[in-house]
Short mmCIF file of C-alpha atoms in Angstrom, two decimals:
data_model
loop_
_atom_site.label_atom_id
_atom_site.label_comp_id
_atom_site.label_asym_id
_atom_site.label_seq_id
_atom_site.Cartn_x
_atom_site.Cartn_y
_atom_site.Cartn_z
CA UNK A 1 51.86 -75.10 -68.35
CA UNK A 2 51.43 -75.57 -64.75
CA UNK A 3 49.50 -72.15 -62.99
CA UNK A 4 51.76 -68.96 -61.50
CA UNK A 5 51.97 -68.90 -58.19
CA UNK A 6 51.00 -65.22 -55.86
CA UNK A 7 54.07 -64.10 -54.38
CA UNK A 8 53.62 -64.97 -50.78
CA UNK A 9 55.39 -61.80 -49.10
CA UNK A 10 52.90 -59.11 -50.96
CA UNK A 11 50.15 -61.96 -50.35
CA UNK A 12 50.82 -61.20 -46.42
CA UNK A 13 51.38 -57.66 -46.71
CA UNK A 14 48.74 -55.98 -49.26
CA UNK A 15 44.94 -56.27 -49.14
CA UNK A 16 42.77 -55.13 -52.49
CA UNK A 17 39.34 -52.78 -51.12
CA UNK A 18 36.44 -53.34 -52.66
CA UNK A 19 37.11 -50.46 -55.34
CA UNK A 20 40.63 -51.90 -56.18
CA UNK A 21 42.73 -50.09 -54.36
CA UNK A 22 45.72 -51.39 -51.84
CA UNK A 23 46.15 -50.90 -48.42
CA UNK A 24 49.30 -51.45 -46.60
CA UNK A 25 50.15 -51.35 -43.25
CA UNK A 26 52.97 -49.02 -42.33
CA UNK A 27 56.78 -50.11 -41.21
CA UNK A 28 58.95 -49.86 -37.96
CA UNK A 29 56.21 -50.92 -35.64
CA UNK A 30 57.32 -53.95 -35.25
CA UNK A 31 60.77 -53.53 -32.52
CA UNK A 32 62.66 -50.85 -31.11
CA UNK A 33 59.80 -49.41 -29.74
CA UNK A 34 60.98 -47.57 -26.39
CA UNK A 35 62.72 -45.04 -28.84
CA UNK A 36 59.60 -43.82 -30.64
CA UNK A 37 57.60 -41.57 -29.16
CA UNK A 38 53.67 -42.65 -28.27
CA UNK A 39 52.26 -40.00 -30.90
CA UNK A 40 54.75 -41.93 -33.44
CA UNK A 41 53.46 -45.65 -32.53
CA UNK A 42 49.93 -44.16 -32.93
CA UNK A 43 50.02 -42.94 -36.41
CA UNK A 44 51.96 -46.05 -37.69
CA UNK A 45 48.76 -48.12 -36.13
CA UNK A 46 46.60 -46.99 -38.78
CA UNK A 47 47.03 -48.28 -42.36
CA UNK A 48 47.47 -46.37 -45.61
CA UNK A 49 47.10 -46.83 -49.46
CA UNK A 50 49.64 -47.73 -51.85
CA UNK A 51 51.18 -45.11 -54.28
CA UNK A 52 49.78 -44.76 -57.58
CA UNK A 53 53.49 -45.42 -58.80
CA UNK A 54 53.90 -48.90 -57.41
CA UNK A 55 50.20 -49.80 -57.80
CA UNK A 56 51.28 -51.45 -60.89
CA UNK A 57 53.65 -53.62 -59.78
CA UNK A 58 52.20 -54.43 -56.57
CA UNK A 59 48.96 -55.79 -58.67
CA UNK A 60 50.98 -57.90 -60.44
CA UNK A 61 52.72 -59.09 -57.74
CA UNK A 62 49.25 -60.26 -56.01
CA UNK A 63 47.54 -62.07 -59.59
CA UNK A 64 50.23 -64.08 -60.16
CA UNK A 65 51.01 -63.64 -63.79
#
């Protein structure tokens, strides 16, 4: 049986930490940005964890099983 392959969208999205946790970046900072206000822009800069609901799935997602 040939190997499973990562899925390549959570492969460029998700990044495991050393103790096995997930960061993610956050959304809308990518166009539209005149809108948003400056203290908005800022905070979506910084990245975040994943919920302990989708942690599952997300895990899965990045092993490829």
């Amino acid at each position: 049986m040939p190997k499973m392959k990562t899925n390549s969208g959570a492969k460029k999205r998700f990044n495991l930490t050393g103790t096995g946790k997930i960061k993610r970046s956050h959304a809308y900072k990518s166009h539209i940005l005149t809108k948003k206000s400056t203290k908005r822009k800022r905070n979506l800069t910084y990245s975040g964890l994943v919920d302990k609901a989708d942690l599952k799935n997300i895990k899965l997602l990045l092993s490829g099983k």
